[in-house]
Short mmCIF file of C-alpha atoms and ligand atoms in Angstrom, two decimals:
data_model
loop_
_atom_site.label_atom_id
_atom_site.label_comp_id
_atom_site.label_asym_id
_atom_site.label_seq_id
_atom_site.Cartn_x
_atom_site.Cartn_y
_atom_site.Cartn_z
CA UNK A 4 -49.40 -25.27 20.45
CA UNK A 5 -47.43 -26.09 17.24
CA UNK A 6 -43.92 -27.61 17.72
CA UNK A 7 -41.86 -27.24 14.64
CA UNK A 8 -38.21 -28.84 14.58
CA UNK A 9 -35.72 -27.09 12.49
CA UNK A 10 -32.58 -27.83 10.55
CA UNK A 11 -31.05 -24.66 11.39
CA UNK A 12 -31.35 -23.48 7.82
CA UNK A 13 -33.57 -20.68 6.26
CA UNK A 14 -34.85 -22.90 3.74
CA UNK A 15 -36.19 -25.43 6.37
CA UNK A 16 -37.75 -22.61 8.03
CA UNK A 17 -39.26 -21.24 5.16
CA UNK A 18 -41.00 -24.45 4.25
CA UNK A 19 -42.78 -24.67 7.41
CA UNK A 20 -43.57 -20.90 7.89
CA UNK A 21 -45.23 -20.52 4.56
CA UNK A 22 -47.70 -23.53 5.22
CA UNK A 23 -48.34 -21.82 9.00
CA UNK A 24 -48.66 -18.37 7.71
CA UNK A 25 -51.24 -19.60 4.86
CA UNK A 26 -53.16 -21.28 7.72
CA UNK A 27 -52.91 -18.13 9.63
CA UNK A 28 -51.58 -19.67 12.73
CA UNK A 29 -50.74 -17.00 14.95
CA UNK A 30 -47.11 -16.77 16.09
CA UNK A 31 -48.06 -17.15 19.72
CA UNK A 32 -49.31 -20.66 19.08
CA UNK A 33 -45.77 -21.75 17.69
CA UNK A 34 -43.03 -23.17 19.38
CA UNK A 35 -39.68 -23.17 16.96
CA UNK A 36 -37.14 -25.75 17.95
CA UNK A 37 -33.91 -25.30 16.07
CA UNK A 38 -32.02 -28.62 16.18
CA UNK A 39 -28.37 -26.91 15.28
CA UNK A 40 -28.82 -24.05 17.62
CA UNK A 41 -29.89 -26.20 20.35
CA UNK A 42 -26.67 -28.72 19.95
CA UNK A 43 -24.46 -28.28 22.79
CA UNK A 44 -20.74 -27.64 22.39
CA UNK A 45 -20.14 -31.38 22.70
CA UNK A 46 -22.29 -31.96 19.90
CA UNK A 47 -25.44 -33.71 21.67
CA UNK A 48 -28.99 -32.38 21.54
CA UNK A 49 -31.00 -31.45 24.33
CA UNK A 50 -33.28 -34.09 24.99
CA UNK A 51 -35.16 -35.14 21.76
CA UNK A 52 -38.25 -33.00 20.97
CA UNK A 53 -40.98 -34.47 18.79
CA UNK A 54 -42.53 -32.21 16.16
CA UNK A 55 -46.25 -31.51 15.93
CA UNK A 56 -48.19 -32.27 12.80
CA UNK A 57 -48.22 -29.24 10.29
CA UNK A 58 -51.21 -28.07 8.45
CA UNK A 59 -50.91 -28.77 4.87
CA UNK A 60 -49.21 -26.05 2.52
CA UNK A 61 -51.61 -24.30 0.47
CA UNK A 62 -50.95 -23.92 -3.36
CA UNK A 63 -51.46 -20.15 -3.48
CA UNK A 64 -48.79 -17.46 -3.15
CA UNK A 65 -48.42 -15.71 0.05
CA UNK A 66 -47.12 -12.58 -1.70
CA UNK A 67 -44.16 -11.68 0.73
CA UNK A 68 -41.95 -8.52 0.21
CA UNK A 69 -38.48 -9.13 -1.61
CA UNK A 70 -36.92 -7.23 1.00
CA UNK A 71 -38.27 -9.05 3.74
CA UNK A 72 -36.53 -12.38 2.22
CA UNK A 73 -33.35 -10.73 1.75
CA UNK A 74 -33.16 -9.51 5.21
CA UNK A 75 -34.47 -12.99 6.48
CA UNK A 76 -31.36 -14.33 4.66
CA UNK A 77 -28.91 -12.54 6.89
CA UNK A 78 -30.78 -12.49 10.13
CA UNK A 79 -31.20 -16.43 9.74
CA UNK A 80 -27.51 -16.64 10.41
CA UNK A 81 -27.70 -15.10 13.91
CA UNK A 82 -26.96 -17.75 16.62
CA UNK A 83 -29.80 -16.62 18.65
CA UNK A 84 -32.59 -19.29 18.90
CA UNK A 85 -35.07 -16.35 18.88
CA UNK A 86 -34.59 -15.72 15.06
CA UNK A 87 -37.32 -17.98 13.83
CA UNK A 88 -40.04 -16.85 16.18
CA UNK A 89 -39.06 -13.36 15.00
CA UNK A 90 -39.05 -13.87 11.31
CA UNK A 91 -42.42 -15.58 11.58
CA UNK A 92 -44.13 -13.05 13.64
CA UNK A 93 -42.88 -10.25 10.81
CA UNK A 94 -43.93 -12.71 8.12
CA UNK A 95 -47.49 -13.21 9.55
CA UNK A 96 -48.15 -9.37 9.91
CA UNK A 97 -46.70 -8.74 6.48
CA UNK A 98 -49.15 -11.11 4.97
CA UNK A 99 -52.03 -10.10 7.10
CA UNK A 100 -52.37 -6.46 6.01
CA UNK A 101 -49.13 -4.68 7.02
CA UNK A 102 -47.21 -4.62 3.75
CA UNK A 103 -45.18 -1.40 4.73
CA UNK A 104 -44.31 -2.96 7.95
CA UNK A 105 -40.31 -2.90 7.20
CA UNK A 106 -40.63 0.95 6.52
CA UNK A 107 -41.08 1.44 10.18
CA UNK A 108 -37.87 1.40 11.89
CA UNK A 109 -39.33 2.32 15.25
CA UNK A 110 -41.40 -0.94 15.29
CA UNK A 111 -40.03 -3.38 17.99
CA UNK A 112 -39.88 -6.19 15.63
CA UNK A 113 -38.17 -4.28 12.94
CA UNK A 114 -36.00 -2.91 15.30
CA UNK A 115 -35.02 -6.07 16.47
CA UNK A 116 -34.54 -7.55 12.92
CA UNK A 117 -32.32 -4.53 12.28
CA UNK A 118 -30.21 -5.06 15.20
CA UNK A 119 -29.64 -8.71 14.72
CA UNK A 120 -28.87 -8.12 10.94
CA UNK A 121 -26.31 -5.79 11.81
CA UNK A 122 -24.55 -8.15 14.14
CA UNK A 123 -24.45 -10.66 11.35
CA UNK A 124 -22.90 -8.17 8.97
CA UNK A 125 -20.40 -6.82 11.64
CA UNK A 126 -19.30 -10.42 12.17
CA UNK A 127 -18.91 -11.34 8.50
CA UNK A 128 -16.77 -8.30 8.23
CA UNK A 129 -14.74 -9.69 10.97
CA UNK A 130 -14.42 -12.91 9.45
CA UNK A 131 -13.21 -11.47 5.96
CA UNK A 132 -10.66 -9.99 8.01
CA UNK A 133 -9.64 -12.52 10.26
CA UNK A 134 -9.82 -15.58 8.52
CA UNK A 135 -6.01 -16.82 8.36
CA UNK A 136 -5.28 -19.83 5.87
CA UNK A 137 -2.14 -22.30 6.44
CA UNK A 138 -0.69 -24.25 3.94
CA UNK A 139 -1.36 -28.09 4.01
CA UNK A 140 0.15 -30.60 1.49
CA UNK A 141 -2.83 -32.38 -0.11
CA UNK A 142 -2.44 -34.58 -3.20
CA UNK A 143 -6.31 -34.85 -3.50
CA UNK A 144 -6.33 -30.90 -4.07
CA UNK A 145 -5.35 -28.65 -7.23
CA UNK A 146 -1.34 -28.17 -7.14
CA UNK A 147 -1.09 -30.91 -4.43
CA UNK A 148 -1.92 -28.09 -1.61
CA UNK A 149 -4.82 -26.99 0.47
CA UNK A 150 -5.12 -23.86 2.52
CA UNK A 151 -6.96 -24.58 5.95
CA UNK A 152 -8.19 -22.03 8.30
CA UNK A 153 -9.81 -22.34 11.79
CA UNK A 154 -12.12 -19.79 12.57
CA UNK A 155 -14.83 -19.04 15.52
CA UNK A 156 -17.50 -16.87 14.13
CA UNK A 157 -19.88 -15.34 16.52
CA UNK A 158 -22.85 -16.45 14.30
CA UNK A 159 -23.57 -19.15 11.92
CA UNK A 160 -22.09 -17.51 8.78
CA UNK A 161 -19.83 -19.94 7.39
CA UNK A 162 -21.89 -21.25 4.48
CA UNK A 163 -23.18 -17.45 3.68
CA UNK A 164 -19.54 -16.11 3.75
CA UNK A 165 -18.07 -18.82 1.58
CA UNK A 166 -19.16 -16.91 -1.44
CA UNK A 167 -16.81 -14.00 -0.30
CA UNK A 168 -13.76 -16.48 0.08
CA UNK A 169 -14.77 -18.21 -3.31
CA UNK A 170 -14.61 -14.71 -5.01
CA UNK A 171 -11.53 -13.61 -2.91
CA UNK A 172 -9.16 -16.87 -3.44
CA UNK A 173 -10.74 -18.74 -6.73
CA UNK A 174 -7.71 -20.34 -7.73
CA UNK A 175 -6.65 -22.11 -4.42
CA UNK A 176 -8.21 -24.78 -2.67
CA UNK A 177 -9.10 -23.74 0.84
CA UNK A 178 -11.05 -25.15 3.72
CA UNK A 179 -12.64 -23.09 6.42
CA UNK A 180 -13.01 -24.93 9.63
CA UNK A 181 -15.52 -23.83 12.36
CA UNK A 182 -17.14 -25.54 15.21
CA UNK A 183 -20.73 -25.01 13.62
CA UNK A 184 -19.86 -26.12 10.16
CA UNK A 185 -17.10 -25.99 7.58
CA UNK A 186 -16.65 -24.79 3.99
CA UNK A 187 -14.58 -26.23 1.38
CA UNK A 188 -13.67 -25.17 -2.06
CA UNK A 189 -11.97 -27.06 -4.88
CA UNK A 190 -12.12 -24.73 -7.91
CA UNK A 191 -15.58 -25.88 -8.98
CA UNK A 192 -17.92 -25.80 -6.00
CA UNK A 193 -18.45 -24.81 -2.51
CA UNK A 194 -19.28 -27.85 -0.20
CA UNK A 195 -20.24 -27.76 3.32
CA UNK A 196 -19.78 -30.23 6.06
CA UNK A 197 -20.34 -30.54 9.90
CA UNK A 198 -18.31 -28.42 12.29
CA UNK A 199 -14.79 -29.45 13.15
CA UNK A 200 -12.68 -29.05 16.26
CA UNK A 201 -9.62 -26.78 15.98
CA UNK A 202 -7.01 -29.57 15.98
CA UNK A 203 -8.02 -30.42 12.72
CA UNK A 204 -6.46 -27.39 11.24
CA UNK A 205 -3.01 -26.59 11.02
CA UNK A 206 -1.34 -23.79 13.52
CA UNK A 207 1.57 -22.62 11.46
CA UNK A 208 3.28 -22.89 8.29
CA UNK A 209 6.27 -21.55 6.00
CA UNK A 210 4.23 -18.55 4.95
CA UNK A 211 3.65 -17.28 8.31
CA UNK A 212 6.92 -15.58 8.75
CA UNK A 213 6.43 -13.61 5.50
CA UNK A 214 3.22 -12.57 6.64
CA UNK A 215 4.62 -11.61 9.94
CA UNK A 216 7.23 -9.48 8.57
CA UNK A 217 4.61 -7.93 6.03
CA UNK A 218 2.47 -6.84 9.18
CA UNK A 219 5.13 -5.57 11.10
CA UNK A 220 6.02 -3.62 8.06
CA UNK A 221 2.66 -2.13 7.68
CA UNK A 222 2.10 -1.70 11.57
CA UNK A 223 1.66 1.96 11.91
CA UNK A 224 2.73 3.46 15.36
CA UNK A 225 0.86 6.73 14.84
CA UNK A 226 -2.31 4.81 14.62
CA UNK A 227 -2.05 2.79 17.81
CA UNK A 228 -4.97 3.13 19.82
CA UNK A 229 -5.43 0.00 22.10
CA UNK A 230 -8.83 0.17 22.77
CA UNK A 231 -9.96 0.84 19.20
CA UNK A 232 -7.57 -1.98 18.30
CA UNK A 233 -9.32 -4.38 20.61
CA UNK A 234 -12.56 -3.37 19.37
CA UNK A 235 -11.81 -4.01 15.66
CA UNK A 236 -9.49 -7.05 16.45
CA UNK A 237 -11.15 -8.57 19.45
CA UNK A 238 -8.83 -10.69 21.83
CA UNK A 239 -10.88 -13.94 21.16
CA UNK A 240 -9.26 -13.86 17.52
CA UNK A 241 -6.15 -13.41 18.48
CA UNK A 242 -4.74 -16.92 18.91
CA UNK A 243 -5.81 -17.71 15.41
CA UNK A 244 -3.70 -14.64 14.17
CA UNK A 245 -0.05 -15.06 13.57
CA UNK A 246 0.68 -11.58 13.72
CA UNK A 247 -0.65 -11.11 17.19
CA UNK A 248 2.28 -13.16 18.44
CA UNK A 249 4.40 -9.91 17.83
CA UNK A 250 2.20 -7.08 18.96
CA UNK A 251 3.71 -6.77 22.35
CA UNK A 252 7.10 -6.22 20.74
CA UNK A 253 5.78 -3.72 18.19
CA UNK A 254 3.88 -1.76 20.73
CA UNK A 255 6.82 -1.59 23.00
CA UNK A 256 8.65 0.10 19.86
CA UNK A 257 5.92 2.55 19.27
CA UNK A 258 7.34 5.68 21.23
CA UNK A 259 10.72 5.25 19.25
CA UNK A 260 8.98 4.93 15.93
CA UNK A 261 6.75 7.92 16.57
CA UNK A 262 10.00 10.03 17.30
CA UNK A 263 11.52 8.81 14.03
CA UNK A 264 8.46 9.54 12.06
CA UNK A 265 8.23 12.96 13.50
CA UNK A 266 11.83 13.57 12.40
CA UNK A 267 11.17 12.46 8.82
CA UNK A 268 8.29 14.53 8.51
CA UNK A 269 10.17 17.81 10.06
CA UNK A 270 12.77 16.79 7.18
CA UNK A 271 10.54 16.47 4.42
CA UNK A 272 8.61 19.63 5.27
CA UNK A 273 11.96 21.48 5.38
CA UNK A 274 12.50 20.60 1.83
CA UNK A 275 11.50 20.30 -2.01
CA UNK A 276 9.53 17.11 -0.99
CA UNK A 277 5.88 18.74 -0.95
CA UNK A 278 6.66 20.65 -4.40
CA UNK A 279 7.67 17.39 -6.15
CA UNK A 280 4.54 15.78 -7.94
CA UNK A 281 4.09 12.13 -7.91
CA UNK A 282 5.46 12.46 -11.77
CA UNK A 283 5.36 9.87 -14.63
CA UNK A 284 7.33 11.84 -16.85
CA UNK A 285 10.11 14.50 -16.66
CA UNK A 286 7.83 17.18 -18.42
CA UNK A 287 5.39 17.03 -15.21
CA UNK A 288 8.64 17.60 -12.94
CA UNK A 289 9.76 20.64 -15.34
CA UNK A 290 6.54 22.34 -15.17
CA UNK A 291 6.23 21.91 -11.25
CA UNK A 292 9.96 22.96 -10.65
CA UNK A 293 9.26 26.93 -10.95
CA UNK A 294 6.83 26.76 -7.97
CA UNK A 295 9.21 25.36 -5.63
CA UNK A 296 10.24 26.79 -2.27
CA UNK A 297 12.09 24.03 -0.47
CA UNK A 298 14.82 26.51 0.40
CA UNK A 299 15.65 30.20 0.55
CA UNK A 300 17.25 30.20 -2.95
CA UNK A 301 13.87 30.57 -4.54
CA UNK A 302 13.90 33.94 -3.32
CA UNK A 303 17.09 35.06 -4.80
CA UNK A 304 15.60 36.33 -8.21
CA UNK A 305 16.71 33.42 -10.30
CA UNK A 306 14.80 30.68 -11.88
CA UNK A 307 15.32 27.29 -11.30
CA UNK A 308 17.01 25.17 -14.03
CA UNK A 309 15.42 21.61 -14.64
CA UNK A 310 17.66 19.22 -16.20
CA UNK A 311 17.84 18.48 -19.92
CA UNK A 312 18.52 15.48 -22.16
CA UNK A 313 17.18 11.91 -23.47
CA UNK A 314 14.39 10.64 -21.00
CA UNK A 315 15.80 7.21 -21.40
CA UNK A 316 19.61 8.32 -21.09
CA UNK A 317 21.87 5.72 -20.38
CA UNK A 318 24.09 8.02 -18.67
CA UNK A 319 23.25 10.78 -16.39
CA UNK A 320 25.59 13.96 -15.89
CA UNK A 321 25.34 15.41 -12.38
CA UNK A 322 26.59 18.85 -11.81
CA UNK A 323 26.67 21.17 -8.60
CA UNK A 324 24.08 24.30 -9.51
CA UNK A 325 23.45 26.44 -12.66
CA UNK A 326 25.77 29.01 -13.30
CA UNK A 327 24.94 32.50 -14.60
CA UNK A 328 24.61 31.74 -17.88
CA UNK A 329 22.80 28.49 -17.30
CA UNK A 330 20.33 30.40 -15.15
CA UNK A 331 19.84 33.13 -18.05
CA UNK A 332 19.26 30.27 -20.64
CA UNK A 333 17.18 28.06 -18.42
CA UNK A 334 19.53 24.97 -19.40
CA UNK A 335 22.40 23.30 -17.71
CA UNK A 336 25.76 23.11 -18.98
CA UNK A 337 25.51 26.03 -21.43
CA UNK A 338 28.22 28.23 -20.09
CA UNK A 339 32.11 28.27 -20.29
CA UNK A 340 31.77 24.91 -18.16
CA UNK A 341 29.39 23.36 -20.50
CA UNK A 342 31.57 24.32 -23.50
CA UNK A 343 34.75 22.36 -21.90
CA UNK A 344 32.16 19.61 -21.01
CA UNK A 345 31.29 19.11 -24.80
CA UNK A 346 34.73 19.16 -25.75
CA UNK A 347 35.69 16.40 -23.42
CA UNK A 348 32.40 14.31 -24.35
CA UNK A 349 33.25 14.44 -28.10
CA UNK A 350 36.70 13.51 -27.33
CA UNK A 351 35.34 10.40 -25.74
CA UNK A 352 32.73 9.74 -28.30
CA UNK A 353 29.70 10.20 -25.89
CA UNK A 354 26.67 11.37 -27.82
CA UNK A 355 24.12 13.71 -26.64
CA UNK A 356 21.33 11.15 -27.41
CA UNK A 357 22.81 8.78 -24.57
CA UNK A 358 23.02 11.72 -22.05
CA UNK A 359 20.90 13.47 -19.53
CA UNK A 360 22.36 16.42 -17.44
CA UNK A 361 21.25 17.84 -14.33
CA UNK A 362 22.37 19.66 -11.22
CA UNK A 363 22.04 18.83 -7.54
CA UNK A 364 20.94 21.96 -6.82
CA UNK A 365 18.34 23.63 -9.27
CA UNK A 366 18.60 27.35 -8.11
CA UNK A 367 21.76 29.63 -8.94
CA UNK A 368 23.32 30.38 -5.51
CA UNK A 369 25.43 33.46 -5.92
CA UNK A 370 26.29 36.91 -4.62
CA UNK A 371 26.07 40.14 -6.37
CA UNK A 372 29.14 42.24 -6.67
CA UNK A 373 29.57 45.58 -7.94
CA UNK A 374 32.36 46.15 -10.54
CA UNK A 375 35.76 47.47 -9.32
CA UNK A 376 36.08 50.93 -9.41
CA UNK A 377 37.88 52.24 -12.58
CA UNK A 378 35.88 49.46 -14.64
CA UNK A 379 35.01 50.62 -18.32
CA UNK A 380 31.47 51.17 -19.42
CA UNK A 381 30.87 47.52 -20.49
CA UNK A 382 31.69 46.46 -17.04
CA UNK A 383 29.67 48.72 -15.19
CA UNK A 384 26.75 46.36 -14.47
CA UNK A 385 26.47 44.55 -11.12
CA UNK A 386 27.97 41.06 -11.30
CA UNK A 387 26.76 37.73 -10.19
CA UNK A 388 29.63 35.60 -8.62
CA UNK A 389 28.82 31.98 -7.87
CA UNK A 390 28.64 30.78 -4.52
CA UNK A 391 28.54 27.09 -3.23
CA UNK A 392 25.68 25.55 -2.22
CA UNK A 393 25.64 24.22 1.24
CA UNK A 394 25.12 20.94 2.55
CA UNK A 395 21.48 22.00 3.50
CA UNK A 396 20.65 23.61 -0.04
CA UNK A 397 21.61 19.75 -1.62
CA UNK A 398 19.63 17.96 0.82
CA UNK A 399 16.58 20.15 0.50
CA UNK A 400 16.60 20.05 -3.47
CA UNK A 401 17.56 16.36 -3.39
CA UNK A 402 13.70 15.25 -3.87
CA UNK A 403 13.83 16.72 -7.34
CA UNK A 404 17.12 14.69 -8.19
CA UNK A 405 15.41 11.59 -6.61
CA UNK A 406 12.52 12.18 -9.04
CA UNK A 407 14.33 12.59 -12.16
CA UNK A 408 16.62 9.83 -11.53
CA UNK A 409 13.68 7.28 -10.47
CA UNK A 410 12.20 8.14 -13.80
CA UNK A 411 15.45 7.86 -16.06
CA UNK A 412 16.94 4.73 -14.10
CA UNK A 413 20.30 5.43 -15.57
CA UNK A 414 22.90 2.78 -16.14
CA UNK A 415 25.88 5.01 -15.21
CA UNK A 416 25.75 8.06 -13.16
CA UNK A 417 28.78 10.47 -13.19
CA UNK A 418 29.01 12.96 -10.44
CA UNK A 419 30.72 15.98 -11.52
CA UNK A 420 32.53 17.94 -8.36
CA UNK A 421 32.21 17.69 -4.76
CA UNK A 422 28.69 19.06 -4.25
CA UNK A 423 27.38 16.31 -6.79
CA UNK A 424 29.39 13.60 -5.12
CA UNK A 425 28.10 14.26 -1.63
CA UNK A 426 24.65 14.62 -3.03
CA UNK A 427 24.84 10.87 -4.22
CA UNK A 428 27.29 9.49 -1.45
CA UNK A 429 26.78 11.74 1.68
CA UNK A 430 28.39 14.62 3.26
CA UNK A 431 31.68 12.71 4.00
CA UNK A 432 32.44 11.58 0.45
CA UNK A 433 35.94 12.84 -0.77
CA UNK A 434 36.91 13.58 -4.41
CA UNK A 435 39.20 11.42 -6.19
CA UNK A 436 42.79 11.86 -6.55
CA UNK A 437 43.24 13.12 -10.22
CA UNK A 438 46.21 10.69 -10.85
CA UNK A 439 43.88 7.56 -9.89
CA UNK A 440 41.71 5.62 -12.54
CA UNK A 441 38.01 5.87 -12.30
CA UNK A 442 36.68 3.80 -9.66
CA UNK A 443 33.05 2.76 -10.45
CA UNK A 444 30.81 2.02 -7.34
CA UNK A 445 27.30 1.24 -7.03
CA UNK A 446 24.91 3.88 -5.52
CA UNK A 447 21.21 4.19 -4.79
CA UNK A 448 20.82 6.16 -8.41
CA UNK A 449 22.50 3.99 -10.71
CA UNK A 450 24.58 0.49 -10.65
CA UNK A 451 27.50 2.19 -11.78
CA UNK A 452 28.41 5.37 -10.21
CA UNK A 453 31.44 7.65 -10.95
CA UNK A 454 33.00 10.78 -9.74
CA UNK A 455 35.40 13.31 -11.20
CA UNK A 456 36.01 16.65 -11.83
CA UNK A 457 33.20 19.71 -12.32
CA UNK A 458 34.47 21.31 -15.76
CA UNK A 459 33.99 24.60 -13.97
CA UNK A 460 36.68 23.47 -11.43
CA UNK A 461 38.97 22.60 -14.02
CA UNK A 462 38.72 26.08 -15.67
CA UNK A 463 39.39 27.48 -12.11
CA UNK A 464 42.43 25.07 -11.65
CA UNK A 465 45.36 26.73 -9.66
CA UNK A 466 47.76 25.98 -12.46
CA UNK A 467 47.79 24.37 -16.24
CA UNK A 468 49.62 21.29 -14.98
CA UNK A 469 47.03 20.69 -12.43
CA UNK A 470 44.30 21.51 -14.78
CA UNK A 471 45.69 18.97 -17.57
CA UNK A 472 45.30 16.50 -14.79
CA UNK A 473 41.77 17.25 -13.81
CA UNK A 474 40.86 17.26 -17.37
CA UNK A 475 42.55 13.95 -18.03
CA UNK A 476 40.49 12.36 -15.02
CA UNK A 477 37.44 14.01 -16.36
CA UNK A 478 38.10 12.42 -19.83
CA UNK A 479 38.97 8.96 -18.67
CA UNK A 480 35.79 8.58 -16.08
CA UNK A 481 33.52 9.78 -19.26
CA UNK A 482 35.32 7.16 -21.30
CA UNK A 483 34.87 4.68 -18.40
CA UNK A 484 30.92 5.59 -18.36
CA UNK A 485 30.44 4.92 -21.87
CA UNK A 486 32.12 1.62 -21.55
CA UNK A 487 30.06 0.69 -18.63
CA UNK A 488 26.86 1.77 -20.35
CA UNK A 489 27.43 -0.57 -23.27
CA UNK A 490 27.68 2.23 -25.75
CA UNK A 491 29.67 1.89 -28.83
CA UNK A 492 30.97 4.98 -30.22
CA UNK A 493 28.09 6.87 -28.71
CA UNK A 494 25.27 4.56 -30.36
CA UNK A 495 23.09 2.23 -28.20
CA UNK A 496 23.85 -1.51 -28.44
CA UNK A 497 21.12 -3.43 -30.00
CA UNK A 498 18.40 -3.93 -27.46
CA UNK A 499 19.52 -1.41 -24.94
CA UNK A 500 17.29 1.37 -23.77
FE1 SF4 B 19 13.71 24.37 -4.50
FE2 SF4 B 19 16.09 23.22 -5.04
FE3 SF4 B 19 15.37 25.76 -5.75
FE4 SF4 B 19 15.71 25.27 -3.27
S1 SF4 B 19 17.43 25.03 -5.03
S2 SF4 B 19 13.82 26.43 -4.10
S3 SF4 B 19 14.93 22.94 -3.22
S4 SF4 B 19 14.48 23.85 -6.59
#
């Protein structure tokens, strides 16, 4: 019997295995003693085995298939002390006439090789996922800091997996400490050192809180399967994972969050949301709008009217819905109300190039009325009478507005009328008193948001005095919009969008 002492490395095994295989020593005549794997947790060796004299290594090549060497490199990381005997057995057969041995998955030795190889790969995958670095001040490291992690792999993979962490975190100095060995990176080279006890690594740092909040934010209650979770993230790793401390709390919150998710998805399904593309420009949105079936208005025989204006407008004017003329022409604010609006805009010197106009609801809600009896020939056709959209219409249509305004990002948004106002500030928002000065507030759509009267409401004012008041409020609000947007006589200030 030949006794071979190994240092636990593949290189050490290769040197001996090559000589033994070339001398045709049978696998059954060799005892492989791995000093690393024989080391007890305390660090002492079992006894002190003595090596046997080895045959001289012959000079000729053995002709070992490359695939075997690659697989041996992985399997050599397995913690089992059987690996060296297994690898030698395979090597012996490969160089003694069974060159296609590895192609036979049913061969017991090949099957064992595959099983051990899978175990090492699975362990490496877990290490990539579960190593958590903590920051330490370290004057000897770049930037005066070092990131240190404690980890207990199932197999002897730290040296092999150091390559992965070097590529993943090249710009930070790090150390991964394990009981079997440690790897360190300083920006130039990975160095290895003997295993270290757990208390050499810090158990928390100031980044941990950030990481925990991030984990809580991405924790998906819909995908919680405790058994699968434990299989993916075995409990043995939990003590080194900061996020696991909050798992009981997150799990207890799962029923509430599932209910909330169900509510949100019901709301999204009942809206324009599925029809709004993840657009990078307004043209894509415009092209998708006609297909919208987000509410029943798409069935009322009208076409959806998209917003119109400069894609980088500083000021967005938001109306209620297209009127009869707008729907026919396919553009917002082109009817009588639009004419009044243009007049007021001219008065305050807000120019078209700085504006984008759109509506809270894109279809024309109306009812069809027959002409009164005795109407003249020119009045005989049926008339489409404006009907105010409901809160449900505005909320279902809101994804279009969200998408438009997310692209434009206006400095100022002006809500014209109650429907527009409520689509911005919610259903309880109230129209301003026409006698008060414009009151800018921030909203989710723009840092400056103003509200005033819709020009159509001014045209329908109950009396001339009230109409004048409302018109004055509209003009003052648009003048305030121009001022807030930093526009001087309608032109853009240098350097602005
Ligand atoms: Fe879609 Fe809005 Fe038209 Fe309703 S009004 S169908 S949500 S575009």
